[in-house]
Coordinates of C-alpha atoms in Angstrom, one line a residue:
X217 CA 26.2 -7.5 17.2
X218 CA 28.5 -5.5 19.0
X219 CA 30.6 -7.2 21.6
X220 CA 33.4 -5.2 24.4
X221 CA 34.8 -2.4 23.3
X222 CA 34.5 -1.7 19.6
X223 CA 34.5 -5.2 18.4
X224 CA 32.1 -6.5 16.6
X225 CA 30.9 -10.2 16.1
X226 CA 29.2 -10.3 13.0
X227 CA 29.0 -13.9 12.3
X228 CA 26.8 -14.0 15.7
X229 CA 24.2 -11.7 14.0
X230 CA 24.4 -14.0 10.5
X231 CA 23.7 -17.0 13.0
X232 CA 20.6 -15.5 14.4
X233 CA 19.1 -14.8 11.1
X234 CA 19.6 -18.4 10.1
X235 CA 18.3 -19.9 13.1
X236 CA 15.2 -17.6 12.5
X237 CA 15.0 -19.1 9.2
X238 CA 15.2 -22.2 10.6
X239 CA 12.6 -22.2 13.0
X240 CA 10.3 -21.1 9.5
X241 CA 11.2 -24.2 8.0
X242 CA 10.3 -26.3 10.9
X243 CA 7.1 -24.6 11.5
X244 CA 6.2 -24.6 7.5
X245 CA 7.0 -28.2 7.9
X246 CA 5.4 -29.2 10.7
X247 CA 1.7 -27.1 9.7
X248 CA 2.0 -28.5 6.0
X249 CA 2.9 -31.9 7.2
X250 CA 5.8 -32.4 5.5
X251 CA 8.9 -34.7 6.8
X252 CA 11.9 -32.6 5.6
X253 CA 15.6 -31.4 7.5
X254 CA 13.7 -29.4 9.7
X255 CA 11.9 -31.5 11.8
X256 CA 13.9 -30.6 14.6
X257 CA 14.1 -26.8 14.0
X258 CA 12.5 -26.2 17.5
X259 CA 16.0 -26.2 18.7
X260 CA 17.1 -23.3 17.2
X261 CA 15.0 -21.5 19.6
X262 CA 17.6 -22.4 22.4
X263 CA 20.0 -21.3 20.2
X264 CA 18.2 -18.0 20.5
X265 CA 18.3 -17.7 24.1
X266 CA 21.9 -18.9 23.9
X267 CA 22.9 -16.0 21.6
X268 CA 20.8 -13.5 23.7
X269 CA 23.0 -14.7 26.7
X270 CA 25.8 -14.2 25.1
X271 CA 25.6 -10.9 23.1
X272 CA 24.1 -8.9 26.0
X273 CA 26.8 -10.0 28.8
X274 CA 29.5 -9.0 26.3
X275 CA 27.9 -5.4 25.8
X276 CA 27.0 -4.6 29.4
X277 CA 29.4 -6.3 31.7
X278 CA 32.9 -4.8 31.9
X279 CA 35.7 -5.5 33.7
X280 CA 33.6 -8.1 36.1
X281 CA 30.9 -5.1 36.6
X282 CA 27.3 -4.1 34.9
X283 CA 27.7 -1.1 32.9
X284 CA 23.9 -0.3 33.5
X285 CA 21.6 -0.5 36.0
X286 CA 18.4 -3.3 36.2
X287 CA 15.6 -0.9 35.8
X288 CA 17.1 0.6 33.1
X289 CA 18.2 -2.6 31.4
X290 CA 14.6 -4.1 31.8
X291 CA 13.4 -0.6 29.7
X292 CA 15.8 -1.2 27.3
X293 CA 15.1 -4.2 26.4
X294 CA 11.5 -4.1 27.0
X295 CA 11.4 -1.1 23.8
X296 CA 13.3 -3.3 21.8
X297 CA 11.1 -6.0 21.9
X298 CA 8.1 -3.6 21.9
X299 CA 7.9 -2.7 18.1
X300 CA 8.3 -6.1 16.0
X301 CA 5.7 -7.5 19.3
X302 CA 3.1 -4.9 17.9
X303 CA 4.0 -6.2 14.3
X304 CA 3.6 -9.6 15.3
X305 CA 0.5 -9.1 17.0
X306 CA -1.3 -7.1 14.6
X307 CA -0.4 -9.6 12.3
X308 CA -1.9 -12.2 13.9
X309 CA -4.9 -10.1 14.1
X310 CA -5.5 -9.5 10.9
X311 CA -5.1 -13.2 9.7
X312 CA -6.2 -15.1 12.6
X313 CA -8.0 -12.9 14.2
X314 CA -11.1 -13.9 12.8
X315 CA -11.4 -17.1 14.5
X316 CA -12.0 -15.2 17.8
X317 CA -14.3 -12.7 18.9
X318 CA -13.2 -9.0 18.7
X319 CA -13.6 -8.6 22.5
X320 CA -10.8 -11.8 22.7
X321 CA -8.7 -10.8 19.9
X322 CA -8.3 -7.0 21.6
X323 CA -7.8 -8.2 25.0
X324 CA -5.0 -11.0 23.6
X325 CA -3.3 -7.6 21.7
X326 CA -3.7 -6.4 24.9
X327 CA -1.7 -8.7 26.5
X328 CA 1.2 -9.5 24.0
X329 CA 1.8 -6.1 24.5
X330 CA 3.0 -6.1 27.7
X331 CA 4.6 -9.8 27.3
X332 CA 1.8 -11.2 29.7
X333 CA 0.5 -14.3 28.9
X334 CA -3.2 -16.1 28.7
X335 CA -2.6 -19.1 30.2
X336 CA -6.5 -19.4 29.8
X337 CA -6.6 -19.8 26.1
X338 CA -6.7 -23.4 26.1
X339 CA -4.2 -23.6 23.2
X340 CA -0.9 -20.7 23.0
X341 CA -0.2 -19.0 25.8
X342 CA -0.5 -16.2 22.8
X343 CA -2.7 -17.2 20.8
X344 CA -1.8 -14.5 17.9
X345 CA 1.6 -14.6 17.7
X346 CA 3.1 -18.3 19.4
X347 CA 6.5 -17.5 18.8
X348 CA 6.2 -14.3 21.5
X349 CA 6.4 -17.1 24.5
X350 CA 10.3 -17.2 23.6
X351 CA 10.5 -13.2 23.8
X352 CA 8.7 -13.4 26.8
X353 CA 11.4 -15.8 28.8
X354 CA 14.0 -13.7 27.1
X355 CA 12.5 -10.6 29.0
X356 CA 12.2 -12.9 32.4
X357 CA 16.0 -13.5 32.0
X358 CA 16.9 -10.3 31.0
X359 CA 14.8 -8.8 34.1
X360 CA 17.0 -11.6 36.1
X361 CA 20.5 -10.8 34.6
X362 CA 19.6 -7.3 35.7
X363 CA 18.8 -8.0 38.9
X364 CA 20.1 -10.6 40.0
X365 CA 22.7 -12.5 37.6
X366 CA 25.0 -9.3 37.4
X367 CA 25.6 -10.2 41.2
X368 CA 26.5 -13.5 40.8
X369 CA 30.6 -14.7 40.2
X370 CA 31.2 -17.1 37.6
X371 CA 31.0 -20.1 39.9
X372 CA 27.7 -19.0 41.0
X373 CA 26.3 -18.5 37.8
X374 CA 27.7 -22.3 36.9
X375 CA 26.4 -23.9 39.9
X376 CA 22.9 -22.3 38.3
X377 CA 23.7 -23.2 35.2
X378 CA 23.7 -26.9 36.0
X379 CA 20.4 -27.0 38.1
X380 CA 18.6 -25.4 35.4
X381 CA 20.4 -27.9 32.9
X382 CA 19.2 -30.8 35.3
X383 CA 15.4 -29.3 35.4
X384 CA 15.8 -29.0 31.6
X385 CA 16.8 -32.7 30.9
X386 CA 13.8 -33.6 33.3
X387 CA 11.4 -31.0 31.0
X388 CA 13.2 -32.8 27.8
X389 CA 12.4 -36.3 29.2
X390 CA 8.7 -35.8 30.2
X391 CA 7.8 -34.3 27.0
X392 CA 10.1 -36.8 24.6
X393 CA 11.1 -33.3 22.9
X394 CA 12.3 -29.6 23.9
X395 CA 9.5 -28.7 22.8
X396 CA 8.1 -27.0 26.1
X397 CA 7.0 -23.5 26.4
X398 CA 4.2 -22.0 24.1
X399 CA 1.5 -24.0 25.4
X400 CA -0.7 -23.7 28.0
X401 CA 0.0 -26.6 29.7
X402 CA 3.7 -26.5 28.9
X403 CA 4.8 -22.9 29.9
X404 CA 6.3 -23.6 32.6
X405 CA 9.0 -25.5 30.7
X406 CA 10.1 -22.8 29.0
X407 CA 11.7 -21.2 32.3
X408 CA 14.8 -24.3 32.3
X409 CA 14.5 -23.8 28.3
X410 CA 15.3 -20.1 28.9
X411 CA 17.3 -20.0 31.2
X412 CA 19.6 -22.6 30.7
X413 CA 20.7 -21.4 27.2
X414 CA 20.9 -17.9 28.5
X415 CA 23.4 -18.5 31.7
X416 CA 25.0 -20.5 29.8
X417 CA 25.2 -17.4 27.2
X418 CA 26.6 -15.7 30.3
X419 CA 28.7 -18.1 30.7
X420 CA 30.4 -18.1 27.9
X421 CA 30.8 -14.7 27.5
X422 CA 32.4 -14.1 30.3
X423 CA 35.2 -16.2 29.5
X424 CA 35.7 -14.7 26.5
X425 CA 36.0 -11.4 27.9
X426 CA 38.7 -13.1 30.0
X427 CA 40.5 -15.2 27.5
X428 CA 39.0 -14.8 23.9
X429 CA 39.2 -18.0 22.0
X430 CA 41.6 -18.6 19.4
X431 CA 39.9 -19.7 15.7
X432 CA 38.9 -22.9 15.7
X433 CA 37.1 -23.8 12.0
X434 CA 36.7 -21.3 9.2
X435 CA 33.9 -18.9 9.3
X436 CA 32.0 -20.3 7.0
X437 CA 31.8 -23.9 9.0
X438 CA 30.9 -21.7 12.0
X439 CA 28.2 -20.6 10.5
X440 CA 26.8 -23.5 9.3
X441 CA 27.5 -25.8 12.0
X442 CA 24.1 -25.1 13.7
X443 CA 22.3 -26.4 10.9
X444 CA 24.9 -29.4 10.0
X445 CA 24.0 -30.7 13.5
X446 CA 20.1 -30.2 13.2
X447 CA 19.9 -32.0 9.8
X448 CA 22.3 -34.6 11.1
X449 CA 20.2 -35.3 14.1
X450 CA 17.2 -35.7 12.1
X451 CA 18.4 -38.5 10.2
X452 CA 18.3 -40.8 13.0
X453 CA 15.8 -43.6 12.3
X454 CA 13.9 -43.3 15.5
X455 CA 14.6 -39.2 15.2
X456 CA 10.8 -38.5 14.6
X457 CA 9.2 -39.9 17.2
X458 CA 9.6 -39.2 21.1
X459 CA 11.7 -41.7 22.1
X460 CA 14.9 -41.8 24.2
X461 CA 17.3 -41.1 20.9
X462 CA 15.0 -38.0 20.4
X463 CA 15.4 -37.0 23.8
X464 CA 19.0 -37.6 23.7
X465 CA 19.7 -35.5 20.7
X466 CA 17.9 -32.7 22.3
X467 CA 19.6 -32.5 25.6
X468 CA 23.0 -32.8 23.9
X469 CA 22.0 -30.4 21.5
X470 CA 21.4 -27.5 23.7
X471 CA 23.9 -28.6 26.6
X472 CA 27.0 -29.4 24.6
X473 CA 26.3 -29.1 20.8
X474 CA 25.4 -25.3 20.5
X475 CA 27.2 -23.7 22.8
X476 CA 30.1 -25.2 21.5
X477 CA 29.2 -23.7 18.3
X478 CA 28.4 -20.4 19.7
X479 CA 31.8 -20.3 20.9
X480 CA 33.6 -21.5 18.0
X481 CA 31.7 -18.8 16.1
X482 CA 32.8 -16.3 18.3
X483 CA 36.1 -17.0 17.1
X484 CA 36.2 -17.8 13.6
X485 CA 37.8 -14.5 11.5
X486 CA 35.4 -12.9 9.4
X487 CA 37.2 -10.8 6.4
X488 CA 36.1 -7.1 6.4
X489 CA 33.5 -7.4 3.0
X490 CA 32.2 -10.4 4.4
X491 CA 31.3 -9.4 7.5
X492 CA 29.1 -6.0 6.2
X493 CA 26.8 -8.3 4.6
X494 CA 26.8 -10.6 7.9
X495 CA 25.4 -7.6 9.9
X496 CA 22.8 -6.8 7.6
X497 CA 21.7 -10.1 7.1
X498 CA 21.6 -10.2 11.1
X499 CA 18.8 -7.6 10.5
X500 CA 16.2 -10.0 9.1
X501 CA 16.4 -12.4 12.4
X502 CA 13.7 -10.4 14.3
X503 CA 11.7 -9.7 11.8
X504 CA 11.6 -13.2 10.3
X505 CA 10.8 -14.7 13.7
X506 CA 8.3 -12.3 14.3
X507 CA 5.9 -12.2 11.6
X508 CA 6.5 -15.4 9.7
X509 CA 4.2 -17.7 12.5
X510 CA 0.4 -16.0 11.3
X511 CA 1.5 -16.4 7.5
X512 CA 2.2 -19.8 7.3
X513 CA -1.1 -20.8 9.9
X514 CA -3.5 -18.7 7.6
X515 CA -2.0 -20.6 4.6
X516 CA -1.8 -24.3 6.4
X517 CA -5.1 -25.4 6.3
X518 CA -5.9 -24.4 2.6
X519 CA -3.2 -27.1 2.2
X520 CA -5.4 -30.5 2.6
X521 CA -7.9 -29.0 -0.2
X522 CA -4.8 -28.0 -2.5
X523 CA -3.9 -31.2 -2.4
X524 CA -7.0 -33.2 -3.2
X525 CA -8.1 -30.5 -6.1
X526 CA -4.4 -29.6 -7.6
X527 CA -2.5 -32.9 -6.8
X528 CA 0.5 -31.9 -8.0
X529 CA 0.7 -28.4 -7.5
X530 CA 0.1 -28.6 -3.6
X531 CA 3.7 -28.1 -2.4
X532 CA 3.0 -24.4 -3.9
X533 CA 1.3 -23.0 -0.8
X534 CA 3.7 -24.2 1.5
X535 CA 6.4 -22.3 -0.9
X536 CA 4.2 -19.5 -0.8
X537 CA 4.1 -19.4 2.9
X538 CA 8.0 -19.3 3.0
X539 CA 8.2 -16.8 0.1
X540 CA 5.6 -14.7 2.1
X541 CA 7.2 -14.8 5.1
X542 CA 11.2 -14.0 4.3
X543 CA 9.4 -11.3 1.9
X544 CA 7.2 -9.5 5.3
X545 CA 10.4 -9.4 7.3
X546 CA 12.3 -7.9 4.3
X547 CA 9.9 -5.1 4.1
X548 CA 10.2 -4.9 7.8
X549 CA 13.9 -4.9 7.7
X550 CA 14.4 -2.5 5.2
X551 CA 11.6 -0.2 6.7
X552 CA 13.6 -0.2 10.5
X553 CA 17.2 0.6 9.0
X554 CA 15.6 4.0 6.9
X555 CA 14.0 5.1 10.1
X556 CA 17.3 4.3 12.3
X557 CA 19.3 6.1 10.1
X558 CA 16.9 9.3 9.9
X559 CA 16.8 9.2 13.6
X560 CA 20.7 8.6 13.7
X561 CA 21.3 12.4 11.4
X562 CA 18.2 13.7 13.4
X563 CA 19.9 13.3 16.3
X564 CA 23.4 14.1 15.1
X565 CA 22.1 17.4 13.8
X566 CA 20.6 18.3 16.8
X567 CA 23.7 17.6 19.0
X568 CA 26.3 20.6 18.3
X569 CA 29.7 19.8 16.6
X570 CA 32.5 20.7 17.7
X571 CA 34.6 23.8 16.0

């Protein structure tokens, strides 16, 4: 991630990839049943939007001013998502797809594609891919901090900040978890879920560009601290159910907890070696969160007759489903640094040097 100026940030982009990670383990957990650290992991998707609020206002606001204009934001963005949504999708096709008639699976490709959602599905509001719901508020917020956000002063952009934060603890409360958003009955509490994390991204990044923190914590406890605080939380006694300790721990999760560590991390020195393998281990976050969703649902249900014919040899499809799924994005990851780097001396060879 590159932040003003030259610097970079690269234990923000090592974050990412382990939140992504995170969010496998909670969904491999939650589909195979299973009661391990990850039970929570649903927050790391506001850790997303947090990081997304964050990174972006540190690369296109300057001295108090946008350094690009809304329409073209929106298109920038919009490609970036555009390729790992196609993955994602197709994905889902091809191993779900099957459940569906061909006239529904095309028209729900259809959709994805342009980040629109069927909120007649009865189930997902995309039904191929679940996880796209969260890309799809990202590009709503983006479209907004285009538009709208890049106007706003800091005390502005606090005083939204706190409504959305209020109409996020309300979401929280009513559902017992933060769980709202990729559900048809639900999607409309992924717009506080959103947007909260993201201004508060803004936020955050804003001050920094003001007055950069000094470090705080080493790197490595930077890094970490995310998952310290889920696994922590989880241990609760009453943690697994939706009760008010649950709800607690979510809204002081994503109102206090991870922006705090966001920006600690921001802070923390990173020595040079370290942080070349933190950048390309940021690589993997989209394409783990992208692809991983389809693998482990195909694999799930194969799970209850595992266990009753192999007793003790179950647990290996839901290793197989993580294996699977860090292993897709790999391929993915390698696949989109080759062709950035061909178009990089593509273009460099086209552009005349100077003699």
């Amino acid at each position: 991630m590159r932040g003003s100026g030259r610097e970079r940030l690269p234990l923000i982009d090592a974050m990412r990839t382990i939140a992504a990670a995170a969010v496998v383990f909670y969904h491999a957990e939650n589909l195979f049943c299973t009661n391990g650290l990850f039970r929570r992991g649903y927050l790391f998707v506001d850790l997303f939007f947090l990081i997304s609020g964050f990174v972006l206002t540190l690369s296109i606001e300057k001295n108090g001013r946008m350094s690009i204009d809304g329409l073209t934001f929106f298109k920038v963005r919009f490609r970036r998502f555009l390729p790992m949504t196609a993955i994602g999708l197709v994905n889902g096709a091809l191993l779900m797809g099957g459940a569906s008639p061909v006239s529904m699976t095309i028209a729900n490709i259809a959709l994805g594609l342009v980040m629109v959602p069927n909120l007649f599905s009865g189930g997902d509001i995309f039904p191929l891919n679940s996880v796209q719901w969260s890309l799809m508020q990202e590009l709503l917020a983006n479209i907004a901090h285009g538009f709208v956000l890049k106007r706003m002063n800091d005390r502005q952009l606090a005083q939204l900040a706190g409504v959305l934060a209020l109409l996020l603890i309300v979401s929280i409360a009513v559902l017992g978890e933060n769980t709202g958003g990729p559900g048809v009955n639900n999607w409309w509490q992924g717009l506080p879920r959103g947007g909260f994390s993201y201004v508060a991204g803004m936020l955050l990044a804003r001050r920094r560009l003001i007055a950069p923190p000094g470090p705080v914590v080493s790197w490595q406890l930077s890094l970490l601290a995310p998952v310290v605080i889920i696994v922590l939380i989880n241990q609760f006694p009453t943690a697994n159910w939706r009760g008010p300790v649950r709800v607690i721990g979510d809204i002081v999760t994503c109102l206090v907890l991870f922006p705090w560590c966001l920006w600690v991390a921001s802070s923390a020195p990173v020595p040079a070696r370290v942080g070349i393998w933190l950048r390309r281990a940021g690589r993997l976050s989209f394409p783990i969160y992208a692809v991983h969703l389809p693998i482990i649902r195909v694999l799930a249900p194969a799970n209850e007759v595992m266990a009753r014919t192999y007793p003790g040899h179950y647990a290996m499809l839901h290793a197989l489903a993580l294996v699977a799924s860090f292993a897709a994005a790999s391929v993915i990851a390698i696949i989109q640094t080759v062709w950035a780097q061909r178009a990089r001396r593509a273009v460099g060879q086209r552009v005349p040097q100077p003699s």
